Amino acid sequence: GDCNNLTFGFGGNTANSDTATKGFGYYETIAGGSGAGPSWDGTNGVHTHMTNTRITDAEVFERRYPVILREFGLRSGSAGKGQHRGGEGVIRDIEFRIPVQVSILSERRVYRPYGLAGGEDAECGVNYWMRKVQKGGRGSDKEDWEYRKISLGGKNTTSMVAGERIIVCTPGGGGWGKIGEDSKAVRRQDEQANWRKGSLAQRAEMQETV
């Protein structure tokens, strides 16, 4: 499994002073891909390492915090291949509209989530700081800015200014079994089928298929 913890905010106690600056803090956990097994494929974008957490909806996130959520979706190609494929990780790209302090605490940024029984390893995660730099370098008269992509590693803290972004790419899940062998994944029953169709409709459907 892997762990992806992101926090940002500003305020708190000032160094060498008893005064405190009012601010805010935000904390979230970001899902990854789960591993495959003898009778199942991995699941895309799911928590396998944490319980009792739910990420904030995009609309609520942007309304309550000074951020722009540029991207939040599956990370295509991050899953391990095999007889049963692993799950895909996710990409979460956040732009900050005010200066904040950002911290990332994550795993599987060096060692890839491993496959089993001949399955391939999944892709490692990576955390990028899209830093704004002045074109022409320091002291340049140019007012144009450009982004420079900086890898933050697995664990880091940095101060970001308005317009800068953090991009968290979480790892996928390892594959199971050798590529090319027939899948033996058990098809999961739809747990909502009974109440969605209603018992009478299900009974009639069963009678028609006999």
PDB file of N, CA and C in Angstrom, residues 127-138 145-152 160 163-167:
ATOM      1  N   ASN A 127       5.708  13.789  -6.623  1.00  0.00           N
ATOM      2  CA  ASN A 127       5.105  15.041  -6.173  1.00  0.00           C
ATOM      3  C   ASN A 127       5.867  16.208  -6.798  1.00  0.00           C
ATOM      4  N   TYR A 128       5.144  17.050  -7.536  1.00  0.00           N
ATOM      5  CA  TYR A 128       5.781  18.167  -8.227  1.00  0.00           C
ATOM      6  C   TYR A 128       5.345  19.508  -7.641  1.00  0.00           C
ATOM      7  N   TRP A 129       6.299  20.401  -7.531  1.00  0.00           N
ATOM      8  CA  TRP A 129       6.045  21.806  -7.216  1.00  0.00           C
ATOM      9  C   TRP A 129       6.203  22.592  -8.506  1.00  0.00           C
ATOM     10  N   MET A 130       5.113  23.169  -8.991  1.00  0.00           N
ATOM     11  CA  MET A 130       5.166  24.015 -10.185  1.00  0.00           C
ATOM     12  C   MET A 130       5.466  25.439  -9.712  1.00  0.00           C
ATOM     13  N   ARG A 131       6.749  25.772  -9.717  1.00  0.00           N
ATOM     14  CA  ARG A 131       7.214  27.029  -9.133  1.00  0.00           C
ATOM     15  C   ARG A 131       7.280  28.138 -10.180  1.00  0.00           C
ATOM     16  N   LYS A 132       6.809  29.310  -9.807  1.00  0.00           N
ATOM     17  CA  LYS A 132       6.861  30.464 -10.705  1.00  0.00           C
ATOM     18  C   LYS A 132       8.245  31.113 -10.622  1.00  0.00           C
ATOM     19  N   VAL A 133       8.880  31.262 -11.775  1.00  0.00           N
ATOM     20  CA  VAL A 133      10.191  31.918 -11.829  1.00  0.00           C
ATOM     21  C   VAL A 133      10.135  32.989 -12.912  1.00  0.00           C
ATOM     22  N   GLN A 134      10.921  34.028 -12.699  1.00  0.00           N
ATOM     23  CA  GLN A 134      10.954  35.130 -13.643  1.00  0.00           C
ATOM     24  C   GLN A 134      11.805  34.761 -14.849  1.00  0.00           C
ATOM     25  N   LYS A 135      11.282  35.022 -16.035  1.00  0.00           N
ATOM     26  CA  LYS A 135      12.046  34.731 -17.242  1.00  0.00           C
ATOM     27  C   LYS A 135      13.292  35.604 -17.287  1.00  0.00           C
ATOM     28  N   GLY A 136      14.401  34.976 -17.631  1.00  0.00           N
ATOM     29  CA  GLY A 136      15.666  35.707 -17.676  1.00  0.00           C
ATOM     30  C   GLY A 136      16.435  35.651 -16.381  1.00  0.00           C
ATOM     31  N   GLY A 137      15.876  34.996 -15.343  1.00  0.00           N
ATOM     32  CA  GLY A 137      16.578  34.850 -14.079  1.00  0.00           C
ATOM     33  C   GLY A 137      16.413  36.046 -13.162  1.00  0.00           C
ATOM     34  N   ARG A 138      17.029  35.955 -11.996  1.00  0.00           N
ATOM     35  CA  ARG A 138      16.927  37.027 -11.006  1.00  0.00           C
ATOM     36  C   ARG A 138      17.568  38.309 -11.531  1.00  0.00           C
ATOM     37  N   TRP A 145       6.521  35.549 -16.390  1.00  0.00           N
ATOM     38  CA  TRP A 145       6.839  34.433 -15.505  1.00  0.00           C
ATOM     39  C   TRP A 145       6.645  33.126 -16.259  1.00  0.00           C
ATOM     40  N   GLU A 146       7.313  32.110 -15.789  1.00  0.00           N
ATOM     41  CA  GLU A 146       7.142  30.769 -16.333  1.00  0.00           C
ATOM     42  C   GLU A 146       7.203  29.768 -15.191  1.00  0.00           C
ATOM     43  N   TYR A 147       6.698  28.546 -15.452  1.00  0.00           N
ATOM     44  CA  TYR A 147       6.722  27.507 -14.429  1.00  0.00           C
ATOM     45  C   TYR A 147       7.984  26.666 -14.545  1.00  0.00           C
ATOM     46  N   ARG A 148       8.532  26.317 -13.404  1.00  0.00           N
ATOM     47  CA  ARG A 148       9.641  25.364 -13.342  1.00  0.00           C
ATOM     48  C   ARG A 148       9.188  24.179 -12.496  1.00  0.00           C
ATOM     49  N   LYS A 149       9.271  22.982 -13.047  1.00  0.00           N
ATOM     50  CA  LYS A 149       8.808  21.780 -12.348  1.00  0.00           C
ATOM     51  C   LYS A 149       9.909  21.250 -11.425  1.00  0.00           C
ATOM     52  N   ILE A 150       9.603  21.176 -10.134  1.00  0.00           N
ATOM     53  CA  ILE A 150      10.563  20.722  -9.133  1.00  0.00           C
ATOM     54  C   ILE A 150       9.988  19.512  -8.409  1.00  0.00           C
ATOM     55  N   SER A 151      10.753  18.445  -8.344  1.00  0.00           N
ATOM     56  CA  SER A 151      10.319  17.260  -7.607  1.00  0.00           C
ATOM     57  C   SER A 151      10.524  17.489  -6.112  1.00  0.00           C
ATOM     58  N   LEU A 152       9.458  17.272  -5.343  1.00  0.00           N
ATOM     59  CA  LEU A 152       9.521  17.483  -3.896  1.00  0.00           C
ATOM     60  C   LEU A 152       9.969  16.246  -3.135  1.00  0.00           C
ATOM     61  N   MET A 160       4.733  28.337  -0.795  1.00  0.00           N
ATOM     62  CA  MET A 160       4.351  28.615  -2.172  1.00  0.00           C
ATOM     63  C   MET A 160       3.619  29.945  -2.230  1.00  0.00           C
ATOM     64  N   GLY A 163      -0.448  31.492  -7.340  1.00  0.00           N
ATOM     65  CA  GLY A 163      -0.219  31.049  -8.714  1.00  0.00           C
ATOM     66  C   GLY A 163       0.620  29.801  -8.824  1.00  0.00           C
ATOM     67  N   GLU A 164       1.281  29.403  -7.736  1.00  0.00           N
ATOM     68  CA  GLU A 164       2.076  28.167  -7.779  1.00  0.00           C
ATOM     69  C   GLU A 164       1.184  26.964  -7.483  1.00  0.00           C
ATOM     70  N   ARG A 165       1.648  25.797  -7.887  1.00  0.00           N
ATOM     71  CA  ARG A 165       0.825  24.586  -7.810  1.00  0.00           C
ATOM     72  C   ARG A 165       1.606  23.426  -7.218  1.00  0.00           C
ATOM     73  N   ILE A 166       0.858  22.488  -6.652  1.00  0.00           N
ATOM     74  CA  ILE A 166       1.412  21.185  -6.292  1.00  0.00           C
ATOM     75  C   ILE A 166       0.639  20.125  -7.072  1.00  0.00           C
ATOM     76  N   ILE A 167       1.383  19.203  -7.673  1.00  0.00           N
ATOM     77  CA  ILE A 167       0.779  18.108  -8.427  1.00  0.00           C
ATOM     78  C   ILE A 167       1.186  16.804  -7.750  1.00  0.00           C
TER      79      ILE A 167
END
